[in-house]
Amino acid sequence: MNIKYIITGFSLFLFACQSITPPDIIPNTIVPSQKLITYQQMELIGFIHFTVNTFTDKEWGYGDESPETFNPLALDVEQWVKTAFAAGMKQLILTAKHHDGFCLWPSEYTEHSIKNSPYKNGNGDVVREFVAACKKYSLKTGLYLSPWDRNHKDYGTPAYITYYKNQLEELLTQYGEINEIWFDGANGGDGYYGGANEIRKIDRETYYGWEDIILFVKNLQPNIKIFSDAGPDVHWIGNEKGFAGSTFWSTINTDSLTIGASKTDYLNTGDPKGTKWIVGQCDVSIRPGWFYHADQDSLVKTPQQLADIYYKSVGRNSLLLLNLPPDKRGIIHENDVQALTDFRAIIDESFAKDLAKDQMASANNTRKKHPKFAPSNTLDENPITYWATDDGIFPAILEIDLNENNIFDRIMIQEPIRFGQRISRFEIDVIGSNGWETIFKGTTIGYKRIIRISPINTRKIRLRITKANNTVAISNFGLYRSSHKEKTTD
Ligand code: FUL
């Protein structure tokens, strides 16, 4: 056959394909990278606070603790990881160094570390054990290296920044892939500082040279996600209760953020006009303290409280970072394990069956009237497929017919965030004896929004989106019957 005909035939074929499948909706200017989408999909991650404080019964060590204090007699890092894995956590973050300056790995740059502790006669390395155990259970690993160091003699001078970077280099080059590095904002104050026993204040804006540190970290681990109260990849939610705002945008304006000095209200809601996509992360401890204290054994959060926190973090477009502090033995206490196991059971039971799955979906508008954008795409539990309207359609209405009356009390909605976060106002109606009745009014949705309502018995439900910054698109819509009652800690 003549080559010309083959080429013409092929071009016609390509043209036909294009006219058959329309292109995706046009993305917003600010969209997450695939790396951040994958990060957000972890949803539930864990924190491990463990250091000399565990043995001195403190929350913030002063920095003068002898390394001899660190003496766990039954340390079982795998028990931490197994516990986290069973709870459905996808990543664990370890305090490699907290404010007291004690290092859980044998750093070359200080004597204030595990190498001078009784643990394994000074030959132990908890960071290494931690990384190996996480790998065994396919959990991602994160490390927390406190920028504030109450032990180091040079804290407050440029020499400490060199020390800090040296330690970052050790942690990010000797332990394989680290998925997240955690920088907190507690900074400067009184401390031991090599025996000076004084107050040292630093300028939060300039002292650390964060821009340089961020480049340094990314250069060592290009895939790492950096957490702080200013990002650049993941940001603090503005409180330590584990709650995101009921309006929460994954976009935020970094010009108004400073590590250690960002406005908490702003962090709690994000910003619809934000110039960067930064994932929200809600940190909270399973106990009142971040470190283990025996007198808090009876104060472990109940499974119902943990479930409430889950709805206010994962259910509000953020990640939940839940702290599980090992005790003096070096294991996560039985009470914490029990609470966590029961919390997981509540979540698993609550979302075991999606009543909307594969039911009838219709809409007041389907983009280009094409199946690629069909309303039924919202009921397939596939995050890639989505329903979209033509541009500028408000309200955009998605209606689900359950075929018969059903009772549900949880509604889960997801936007296909690879195109950006769009929706800023929506309502949910159900059909009753007097026609449509509004049962919920909300603002943002984002990656995932879970709405809790009193159990309702109905056959039809609709989502009415009245405001968005771009064409409406929804990837998933699910209905569940939980029948669990959470205990609100608001
Ligand atoms: C804060 C610290 O001061 C607390 O001790 C704890 O580590 C928490 C997660 O971050 O900044």
Short mmCIF file of C-alpha atoms and ligand atoms in Angstrom, two decimals:
data_model
loop_
_atom_site.label_atom_id
_atom_site.label_comp_id
_atom_site.label_asym_id
_atom_site.label_seq_id
_atom_site.Cartn_x
_atom_site.Cartn_y
_atom_site.Cartn_z
CA MET A 1 0.00 0.00 0.00
CA ASN A 2 1.12 3.52 -0.78
CA ILE A 3 2.70 5.19 2.28
CA LYS A 4 0.67 8.35 1.57
CA TYR A 5 -2.59 6.44 2.11
CA ILE A 6 -1.31 4.90 5.31
CA ILE A 7 -0.39 8.33 6.72
CA THR A 8 -3.69 9.87 5.64
CA GLY A 9 -5.60 6.93 7.11
CA PHE A 10 -3.69 7.21 10.37
CA SER A 11 -4.33 10.97 10.58
CA LEU A 12 -8.04 10.40 10.00
CA PHE A 13 -8.02 7.77 12.72
CA LEU A 14 -6.33 10.21 15.17
CA PHE A 15 -8.83 12.90 14.25
CA ALA A 16 -11.70 10.50 14.85
CA CYS A 17 -10.28 9.51 18.25
CA GLN A 18 -10.04 13.15 19.24
CA SER A 19 -13.58 13.91 18.29
CA ILE A 20 -14.76 10.81 20.15
CA THR A 21 -13.06 11.60 23.47
CA PRO A 22 -13.13 15.25 24.47
CA PRO A 23 -10.25 16.67 26.47
CA ASP A 24 -10.33 16.93 30.26
CA ILE A 25 -11.62 20.09 31.90
CA ILE A 26 -9.07 22.91 31.94
CA PRO A 27 -7.04 22.80 35.17
CA ASN A 28 -6.94 25.74 37.59
CA THR A 29 -3.75 27.81 37.69
CA ILE A 30 -2.85 26.25 41.05
CA VAL A 31 -2.88 22.45 41.04
CA PRO A 32 -1.06 19.87 43.19
CA SER A 33 1.86 17.89 41.83
CA GLN A 34 1.30 14.14 41.52
CA LYS A 35 3.71 13.81 44.45
CA LEU A 36 1.37 15.85 46.68
CA ILE A 37 -1.73 14.00 45.48
CA THR A 38 -0.07 10.70 46.42
CA TYR A 39 0.91 12.23 49.75
CA GLN A 40 -2.65 13.34 50.50
CA GLN A 41 -4.02 9.92 49.58
CA MET A 42 -2.23 8.49 52.64
CA GLU A 43 -4.91 10.29 54.73
CA LEU A 44 -3.86 8.81 58.10
CA ILE A 45 -0.26 8.92 59.33
CA GLY A 46 1.39 8.54 62.73
CA PHE A 47 3.86 10.35 64.95
CA ILE A 48 6.29 8.80 67.43
CA HIS A 49 7.57 11.06 70.22
CA PHE A 50 10.36 9.27 72.03
CA THR A 51 13.52 10.60 73.69
CA VAL A 52 15.00 11.34 77.15
CA ASN A 53 11.68 13.04 78.03
CA THR A 54 10.05 9.60 78.06
CA PHE A 55 12.31 8.75 81.02
CA THR A 56 12.34 12.13 82.79
CA ASP A 57 8.56 12.56 82.52
CA LYS A 58 8.88 15.91 80.74
CA GLU A 59 7.33 17.41 77.62
CA TRP A 60 10.25 19.68 76.80
CA GLY A 61 13.66 18.55 78.03
CA TYR A 62 15.88 21.41 79.16
CA GLY A 63 18.90 20.05 77.32
CA ASP A 64 20.95 19.03 80.37
CA GLU A 65 19.63 15.44 80.56
CA SER A 66 22.38 12.87 80.70
CA PRO A 67 22.32 10.45 77.72
CA GLU A 68 22.36 7.74 80.41
CA THR A 69 18.74 8.61 81.08
CA PHE A 70 17.73 6.99 77.80
CA ASN A 71 17.33 3.36 78.81
CA PRO A 72 14.40 1.47 77.28
CA LEU A 73 14.55 -2.12 78.51
CA ALA A 74 12.11 -3.67 76.08
CA LEU A 75 12.34 -1.40 73.04
CA ASP A 76 10.38 -2.93 70.17
CA VAL A 77 10.29 -0.60 67.19
CA GLU A 78 8.45 -3.22 65.20
CA GLN A 79 5.60 -3.09 67.74
CA TRP A 80 5.22 0.64 66.95
CA VAL A 81 5.09 -0.02 63.26
CA LYS A 82 2.77 -3.03 63.56
CA THR A 83 0.40 -0.95 65.68
CA ALA A 84 0.43 1.89 63.17
CA PHE A 85 -0.02 -0.50 60.25
CA ALA A 86 -3.01 -2.21 61.89
CA ALA A 87 -4.59 1.21 62.42
CA GLY A 88 -4.35 1.93 58.70
CA MET A 89 -1.52 4.46 58.95
CA LYS A 90 0.53 4.81 55.80
CA GLN A 91 3.52 6.65 57.26
CA LEU A 92 5.24 7.19 60.61
CA ILE A 93 7.29 10.22 61.64
CA LEU A 94 9.91 9.81 64.39
CA THR A 95 11.39 12.53 66.62
CA ALA A 96 15.01 11.94 65.62
CA LYS A 97 15.81 14.94 67.83
CA HIS A 98 13.39 16.98 69.99
CA HIS A 99 14.05 20.37 71.62
CA ASP A 100 16.31 18.76 74.29
CA GLY A 101 18.86 17.98 71.56
CA PHE A 102 19.27 14.26 72.34
CA CYS A 103 19.79 12.32 69.09
CA LEU A 104 18.19 8.91 68.56
CA TRP A 105 20.93 8.11 66.08
CA PRO A 106 24.71 8.13 66.72
CA SER A 107 25.40 11.50 65.16
CA GLU A 108 29.00 12.23 64.36
CA TYR A 109 28.55 15.85 65.41
CA THR A 110 27.58 15.54 69.07
CA GLU A 111 28.12 13.40 72.13
CA HIS A 112 24.55 14.10 73.18
CA SER A 113 23.15 10.99 71.60
CA ILE A 114 22.21 7.36 71.86
CA LYS A 115 25.88 6.40 71.52
CA ASN A 116 26.41 7.51 75.14
CA SER A 117 23.29 5.80 76.44
CA PRO A 118 22.97 2.33 78.02
CA TYR A 119 20.76 1.24 75.10
CA LYS A 120 22.65 -1.60 73.36
CA ASN A 121 25.73 -0.39 75.25
CA GLY A 122 25.89 2.67 73.09
CA ASN A 123 25.73 0.70 69.84
CA GLY A 124 22.05 1.33 69.13
CA ASP A 125 20.51 3.45 66.39
CA VAL A 126 16.76 3.93 66.78
CA VAL A 127 16.47 5.81 63.48
CA ARG A 128 17.95 2.81 61.67
CA GLU A 129 15.67 0.35 63.46
CA PHE A 130 12.71 2.61 62.70
CA VAL A 131 13.46 2.91 59.00
CA ALA A 132 13.94 -0.87 58.70
CA ALA A 133 10.68 -1.68 60.50
CA CYS A 134 8.71 0.82 58.40
CA LYS A 135 10.14 -0.75 55.27
CA LYS A 136 9.09 -4.21 56.44
CA TYR A 137 5.47 -3.07 56.78
CA SER A 138 5.55 -0.85 53.66
CA LEU A 139 5.03 2.32 55.66
CA LYS A 140 6.66 5.53 54.50
CA THR A 141 9.07 7.14 56.92
CA GLY A 142 9.33 10.69 58.15
CA LEU A 143 11.77 12.34 60.56
CA TYR A 144 11.38 15.31 62.89
CA LEU A 145 14.60 17.21 63.54
CA SER A 146 13.79 20.00 65.99
CA PRO A 147 15.32 23.27 64.80
CA TRP A 148 15.45 24.45 68.42
CA ASP A 149 18.20 22.69 70.41
CA ARG A 150 18.41 23.45 74.13
CA ASN A 151 21.51 21.33 74.54
CA HIS A 152 23.81 22.76 71.90
CA LYS A 153 26.31 25.36 73.02
CA ASP A 154 26.15 27.23 69.72
CA TYR A 155 22.37 27.57 69.50
CA GLY A 156 21.61 31.13 68.44
CA THR A 157 24.87 31.59 66.45
CA PRO A 158 25.67 30.73 62.79
CA ALA A 159 27.76 27.75 63.98
CA TYR A 160 24.57 25.98 65.08
CA ILE A 161 23.11 26.26 61.57
CA THR A 162 26.14 24.40 60.24
CA TYR A 163 25.59 21.75 62.94
CA TYR A 164 21.88 21.53 62.06
CA LYS A 165 22.64 21.08 58.36
CA ASN A 166 25.26 18.45 59.14
CA GLN A 167 22.65 16.51 61.06
CA LEU A 168 20.14 16.88 58.26
CA GLU A 169 22.74 15.52 55.90
CA GLU A 170 23.35 12.49 58.12
CA LEU A 171 19.64 11.72 58.35
CA LEU A 172 18.93 12.28 54.68
CA THR A 173 21.89 10.38 53.26
CA GLN A 174 22.39 7.40 55.56
CA TYR A 175 18.88 5.98 55.94
CA GLY A 176 17.47 5.55 52.45
CA GLU A 177 14.37 7.33 51.21
CA ILE A 178 12.71 9.64 53.72
CA ASN A 179 9.22 10.72 52.66
CA GLU A 180 8.78 13.68 54.98
CA ILE A 181 10.89 15.98 57.13
CA TRP A 182 9.11 17.78 59.93
CA PHE A 183 10.19 21.24 61.09
CA ASP A 184 8.23 22.67 63.97
CA GLY A 185 7.90 26.28 65.01
CA ALA A 186 8.82 26.14 68.74
CA ASN A 187 11.95 28.22 68.83
CA GLY A 188 14.27 29.90 71.28
CA GLY A 189 13.96 30.41 75.00
CA ASP A 190 15.72 29.15 78.06
CA GLY A 191 17.92 26.10 77.96
CA TYR A 192 21.14 24.44 79.00
CA TYR A 193 23.09 25.49 75.87
CA GLY A 194 26.29 23.67 76.76
CA GLY A 195 26.15 24.84 80.37
CA ALA A 196 25.33 28.51 79.74
CA ASN A 197 21.87 28.03 81.27
CA GLU A 198 20.39 31.13 79.75
CA ILE A 199 17.65 32.48 77.54
CA ARG A 200 18.48 32.62 73.83
CA LYS A 201 16.18 34.37 71.43
CA ILE A 202 16.45 34.06 67.70
CA ASP A 203 14.92 36.03 64.85
CA ARG A 204 12.42 33.57 63.39
CA GLU A 205 12.45 35.30 60.00
CA THR A 206 16.20 35.20 59.45
CA TYR A 207 18.08 32.91 61.86
CA TYR A 208 17.72 29.53 60.17
CA GLY A 209 17.91 30.71 56.59
CA TRP A 210 14.97 28.46 55.75
CA GLU A 211 15.14 29.03 52.01
CA ASP A 212 18.64 27.67 51.98
CA ILE A 213 17.75 24.73 54.26
CA ILE A 214 14.80 23.82 52.04
CA LEU A 215 17.04 23.75 48.95
CA PHE A 216 19.62 21.75 50.88
CA VAL A 217 17.02 19.15 51.92
CA LYS A 218 15.49 18.87 48.43
CA ASN A 219 18.90 18.46 46.95
CA LEU A 220 19.58 15.48 49.22
CA GLN A 221 16.12 13.91 48.78
CA PRO A 222 14.28 15.26 45.73
CA ASN A 223 11.07 13.39 46.53
CA ILE A 224 10.82 14.46 50.17
CA LYS A 225 7.86 16.44 51.49
CA ILE A 226 8.81 19.28 53.83
CA PHE A 227 6.41 20.11 56.66
CA SER A 228 6.38 23.34 58.64
CA ASP A 229 3.85 26.01 59.47
CA ALA A 230 4.78 27.57 56.15
CA GLY A 231 5.18 24.51 53.93
CA PRO A 232 6.64 24.34 51.30
CA ASP A 233 4.84 21.00 50.73
CA VAL A 234 2.76 20.33 53.82
CA HIS A 235 1.55 22.86 56.37
CA TRP A 236 0.47 22.85 59.99
CA ILE A 237 -3.24 23.26 60.55
CA GLY A 238 -2.83 25.96 63.21
CA ASN A 239 -3.76 23.92 66.31
CA GLU A 240 -2.64 20.72 68.01
CA LYS A 241 -6.14 19.30 68.37
CA GLY A 242 -6.24 17.66 64.96
CA PHE A 243 -8.96 19.91 63.49
CA ALA A 244 -8.96 21.59 60.09
CA GLY A 245 -11.46 24.39 59.48
CA SER A 246 -14.84 23.33 58.13
CA THR A 247 -13.84 25.51 55.19
CA PHE A 248 -10.44 24.33 54.09
CA TRP A 249 -8.52 25.26 50.94
CA SER A 250 -5.37 23.40 49.96
CA THR A 251 -4.20 26.63 48.38
CA ILE A 252 -2.45 29.25 50.48
CA ASN A 253 -0.36 32.36 50.03
CA THR A 254 3.16 31.64 51.23
CA ASP A 255 4.12 35.34 51.26
CA SER A 256 2.08 35.71 54.42
CA LEU A 257 3.70 32.68 56.13
CA THR A 258 6.89 32.41 58.19
CA ILE A 259 8.12 29.18 59.73
CA GLY A 260 7.46 29.52 63.45
CA ALA A 261 5.33 32.66 63.09
CA SER A 262 2.42 31.97 60.77
CA LYS A 263 -1.09 33.09 61.71
CA THR A 264 -2.95 30.08 63.06
CA ASP A 265 -6.40 31.13 61.77
CA TYR A 266 -5.06 31.46 58.26
CA LEU A 267 -3.43 28.03 58.44
CA ASN A 268 -6.70 26.55 59.63
CA THR A 269 -8.72 27.56 56.57
CA GLY A 270 -6.21 27.96 53.75
CA ASP A 271 -6.98 30.62 51.19
CA PRO A 272 -9.15 30.42 48.04
CA LYS A 273 -6.82 33.02 46.51
CA GLY A 274 -3.70 31.13 47.61
CA THR A 275 -0.77 31.10 45.23
CA LYS A 276 0.60 27.66 46.18
CA TRP A 277 -0.83 24.21 46.74
CA ILE A 278 0.25 23.05 50.21
CA VAL A 279 -1.39 20.03 51.82
CA GLY A 280 -2.91 20.58 55.29
CA GLN A 281 -1.80 18.28 58.10
CA CYS A 282 -3.59 17.99 61.46
CA ASP A 283 -1.31 16.86 64.28
CA VAL A 284 -2.66 15.66 67.60
CA SER A 285 -1.57 13.24 70.30
CA ILE A 286 -3.57 10.22 71.43
CA ARG A 287 -2.80 11.44 74.97
CA PRO A 288 -2.75 14.94 76.48
CA GLY A 289 1.07 15.02 76.13
CA TRP A 290 3.28 14.36 73.13
CA PHE A 291 5.59 12.20 75.25
CA TYR A 292 4.61 9.28 77.44
CA HIS A 293 3.67 10.01 81.04
CA ALA A 294 2.42 7.18 83.27
CA ASP A 295 -0.10 9.49 84.93
CA GLN A 296 -1.81 9.91 81.54
CA ASP A 297 -2.51 6.19 81.11
CA SER A 298 -6.15 6.80 81.95
CA LEU A 299 -6.35 9.86 79.70
CA VAL A 300 -5.87 8.17 76.34
CA LYS A 301 -8.42 9.52 73.87
CA THR A 302 -11.38 7.25 73.42
CA PRO A 303 -12.06 5.55 70.06
CA GLN A 304 -15.08 7.88 69.71
CA GLN A 305 -12.93 10.97 70.27
CA LEU A 306 -10.41 9.69 67.73
CA ALA A 307 -13.21 9.13 65.23
CA ASP A 308 -14.40 12.70 65.77
CA ILE A 309 -10.86 13.94 65.07
CA TYR A 310 -10.74 11.80 61.92
CA TYR A 311 -13.89 13.50 60.60
CA LYS A 312 -12.42 16.93 61.37
CA SER A 313 -9.14 16.22 59.62
CA VAL A 314 -9.39 13.57 56.89
CA GLY A 315 -13.07 14.50 56.49
CA ARG A 316 -12.07 18.14 55.96
CA ASN A 317 -9.59 17.79 53.13
CA SER A 318 -6.49 17.27 55.32
CA LEU A 319 -4.21 14.55 56.67
CA LEU A 320 -4.42 13.28 60.22
CA LEU A 321 -1.05 12.92 61.97
CA LEU A 322 -1.80 11.02 65.18
CA ASN A 323 0.90 10.74 67.84
CA LEU A 324 1.52 7.42 69.62
CA PRO A 325 4.19 7.92 72.30
CA PRO A 326 6.11 4.79 73.34
CA ASP A 327 6.44 4.30 77.10
CA LYS A 328 9.54 3.73 79.24
CA ARG A 329 9.70 0.11 78.13
CA GLY A 330 9.95 1.36 74.57
CA ILE A 331 6.58 0.12 73.35
CA ILE A 332 3.21 1.72 72.72
CA HIS A 333 1.15 1.24 75.85
CA GLU A 334 -1.71 -1.31 75.88
CA ASN A 335 -4.34 1.42 76.48
CA ASP A 336 -3.23 3.31 73.38
CA VAL A 337 -3.17 0.15 71.28
CA GLN A 338 -6.69 -0.71 72.42
CA ALA A 339 -8.07 2.77 71.69
CA LEU A 340 -6.45 2.76 68.28
CA THR A 341 -7.73 -0.72 67.41
CA ASP A 342 -11.28 0.25 68.36
CA PHE A 343 -11.00 3.53 66.44
CA ARG A 344 -9.99 1.60 63.31
CA ALA A 345 -12.93 -0.74 63.78
CA ILE A 346 -15.31 2.25 63.94
CA ILE A 347 -13.95 3.72 60.72
CA ASP A 348 -13.92 0.36 58.93
CA GLU A 349 -17.48 -0.44 59.99
CA SER A 350 -18.69 3.05 59.13
CA PHE A 351 -17.37 2.93 55.58
CA ALA A 352 -17.80 -0.79 54.88
CA LYS A 353 -20.64 -0.32 52.39
CA ASP A 354 -21.19 2.53 49.97
CA LEU A 355 -24.96 2.62 49.48
CA ALA A 356 -24.61 4.84 46.43
CA LYS A 357 -22.17 2.58 44.60
CA ASP A 358 -23.39 1.83 41.08
CA GLN A 359 -26.86 3.28 41.75
CA MET A 360 -28.53 5.70 39.30
CA ALA A 361 -26.89 9.09 38.93
CA SER A 362 -28.21 11.96 36.83
CA ALA A 363 -27.38 15.64 36.51
CA ASN A 364 -28.88 18.89 35.24
CA ASN A 365 -25.89 19.18 32.89
CA THR A 366 -23.20 16.87 31.55
CA ARG A 367 -20.21 18.40 29.84
CA LYS A 368 -20.50 18.08 26.07
CA LYS A 369 -23.16 15.44 26.81
CA HIS A 370 -20.25 13.03 26.74
CA PRO A 371 -19.94 9.78 28.77
CA LYS A 372 -16.42 10.80 29.79
CA PHE A 373 -18.11 13.35 32.09
CA ALA A 374 -21.17 11.26 33.00
CA PRO A 375 -22.72 11.66 36.47
CA SER A 376 -22.36 7.89 36.96
CA ASN A 377 -18.58 8.44 37.22
CA THR A 378 -19.16 9.75 40.74
CA LEU A 379 -20.45 6.39 41.92
CA ASP A 380 -17.64 4.11 40.70
CA GLU A 381 -15.26 4.82 43.63
CA ASN A 382 -12.56 5.57 41.05
CA PRO A 383 -10.71 8.83 41.81
CA ILE A 384 -9.73 9.33 38.17
CA THR A 385 -13.16 9.36 36.55
CA TYR A 386 -15.40 12.35 37.20
CA TRP A 387 -18.62 14.14 36.40
CA ALA A 388 -18.24 17.63 34.97
CA THR A 389 -20.64 20.23 33.67
CA ASP A 390 -20.24 22.62 30.81
CA ASP A 391 -18.52 25.87 31.79
CA GLY A 392 -20.44 28.31 33.95
CA ILE A 393 -23.34 26.07 34.98
CA PHE A 394 -24.72 27.07 38.41
CA PRO A 395 -26.24 25.44 40.24
CA ALA A 396 -24.67 22.20 39.11
CA ILE A 397 -26.91 19.41 40.35
CA LEU A 398 -25.97 15.78 40.82
CA GLU A 399 -28.86 13.53 41.75
CA ILE A 400 -28.65 9.97 43.07
CA ASP A 401 -31.57 7.59 43.03
CA LEU A 402 -31.00 4.66 45.41
CA ASN A 403 -33.79 2.63 43.82
CA GLU A 404 -35.43 2.17 47.23
CA ASN A 405 -35.42 3.93 50.58
CA ASN A 406 -32.15 3.61 52.48
CA ILE A 407 -30.85 4.91 55.79
CA PHE A 408 -27.52 6.73 55.86
CA ASP A 409 -25.70 9.20 58.10
CA ARG A 410 -22.39 9.85 56.31
CA ILE A 411 -21.86 11.54 52.95
CA MET A 412 -18.45 11.46 51.30
CA ILE A 413 -17.66 13.81 48.41
CA GLN A 414 -14.43 14.21 46.45
CA GLU A 415 -13.23 16.66 43.82
CA PRO A 416 -10.70 15.50 41.20
CA ILE A 417 -8.01 17.73 42.73
CA ARG A 418 -5.55 17.19 39.90
CA PHE A 419 -7.54 20.00 38.23
CA GLY A 420 -7.38 22.19 41.35
CA GLN A 421 -9.76 22.88 44.20
CA ARG A 422 -12.91 24.59 42.94
CA ILE A 423 -16.07 24.32 44.98
CA SER A 424 -16.83 26.99 47.60
CA ARG A 425 -20.54 26.55 48.23
CA PHE A 426 -22.86 23.56 48.07
CA GLU A 427 -26.06 22.22 49.54
CA ILE A 428 -27.40 18.72 50.00
CA ASP A 429 -31.08 17.94 49.63
CA VAL A 430 -33.04 14.72 50.13
CA ILE A 431 -36.48 13.88 48.88
CA GLY A 432 -39.16 13.70 51.56
CA SER A 433 -42.95 13.69 51.62
CA ASN A 434 -42.97 17.42 50.81
CA GLY A 435 -40.43 17.21 48.00
CA TRP A 436 -36.77 18.29 48.23
CA GLU A 437 -35.58 19.33 51.65
CA THR A 438 -32.13 20.83 52.37
CA ILE A 439 -30.26 18.89 55.05
CA PHE A 440 -26.78 20.41 54.81
CA LYS A 441 -25.08 23.58 53.61
CA GLY A 442 -21.33 23.53 53.13
CA THR A 443 -18.43 25.41 51.61
CA THR A 444 -15.29 23.55 50.47
CA ILE A 445 -14.87 19.90 49.40
CA GLY A 446 -11.35 19.38 48.01
CA TYR A 447 -9.68 15.97 48.05
CA LYS A 448 -12.24 14.57 50.50
CA ARG A 449 -15.13 15.93 52.50
CA ILE A 450 -17.08 13.71 54.87
CA ILE A 451 -20.34 15.08 56.19
CA ARG A 452 -22.00 13.66 59.28
CA ILE A 453 -25.77 13.94 59.51
CA SER A 454 -28.45 12.37 61.68
CA PRO A 455 -29.61 9.10 60.11
CA ILE A 456 -31.97 9.84 57.26
CA ASN A 457 -34.28 7.49 55.40
CA THR A 458 -34.72 8.46 51.77
CA ARG A 459 -34.54 7.21 48.22
CA LYS A 460 -33.14 10.29 46.47
CA ILE A 461 -30.39 12.69 47.39
CA ARG A 462 -28.88 15.56 45.43
CA LEU A 463 -25.77 17.68 45.64
CA ARG A 464 -26.34 21.26 44.53
CA ILE A 465 -23.17 23.21 43.86
CA THR A 466 -23.91 26.92 43.82
CA LYS A 467 -20.44 28.46 43.73
CA ALA A 468 -17.06 27.41 42.37
CA ASN A 469 -14.01 29.15 40.94
CA ASN A 470 -14.13 27.06 37.74
CA THR A 471 -16.20 24.44 35.94
CA VAL A 472 -17.74 22.00 38.42
CA ALA A 473 -16.28 18.50 38.65
CA ILE A 474 -16.86 15.73 41.20
CA SER A 475 -14.98 12.44 41.21
CA ASN A 476 -16.77 10.55 43.98
CA PHE A 477 -20.00 10.66 45.91
CA GLY A 478 -20.65 8.01 48.58
CA LEU A 479 -23.32 7.32 51.17
CA TYR A 480 -22.74 5.27 54.31
CA ARG A 481 -24.51 4.19 57.43
CA SER A 482 -22.17 4.44 60.39
CA SER A 483 -24.50 4.28 63.41
CA HIS A 484 -21.47 5.16 65.59
CA LYS A 485 -21.64 8.22 67.80
CA GLU A 486 -18.43 10.19 68.01
CA LYS A 487 -17.53 12.21 71.05
CA THR A 488 -16.82 15.79 70.08
CA THR A 489 -13.74 17.32 71.63
CA ASP A 490 -14.33 20.79 70.12
C1 FUL B 1 5.67 21.23 68.86
C2 FUL B 1 6.61 20.82 69.99
O1 FUL B 1 6.94 21.92 70.81
C3 FUL B 1 5.89 19.76 70.81
O2 FUL B 1 6.67 19.32 71.88
C4 FUL B 1 5.56 18.59 69.87
O3 FUL B 1 6.74 18.01 69.40
C5 FUL B 1 4.72 19.10 68.70
C6 FUL B 1 4.37 18.02 67.72
O4 FUL B 1 5.40 20.13 68.02
O5 FUL B 1 6.20 22.25 68.14
#
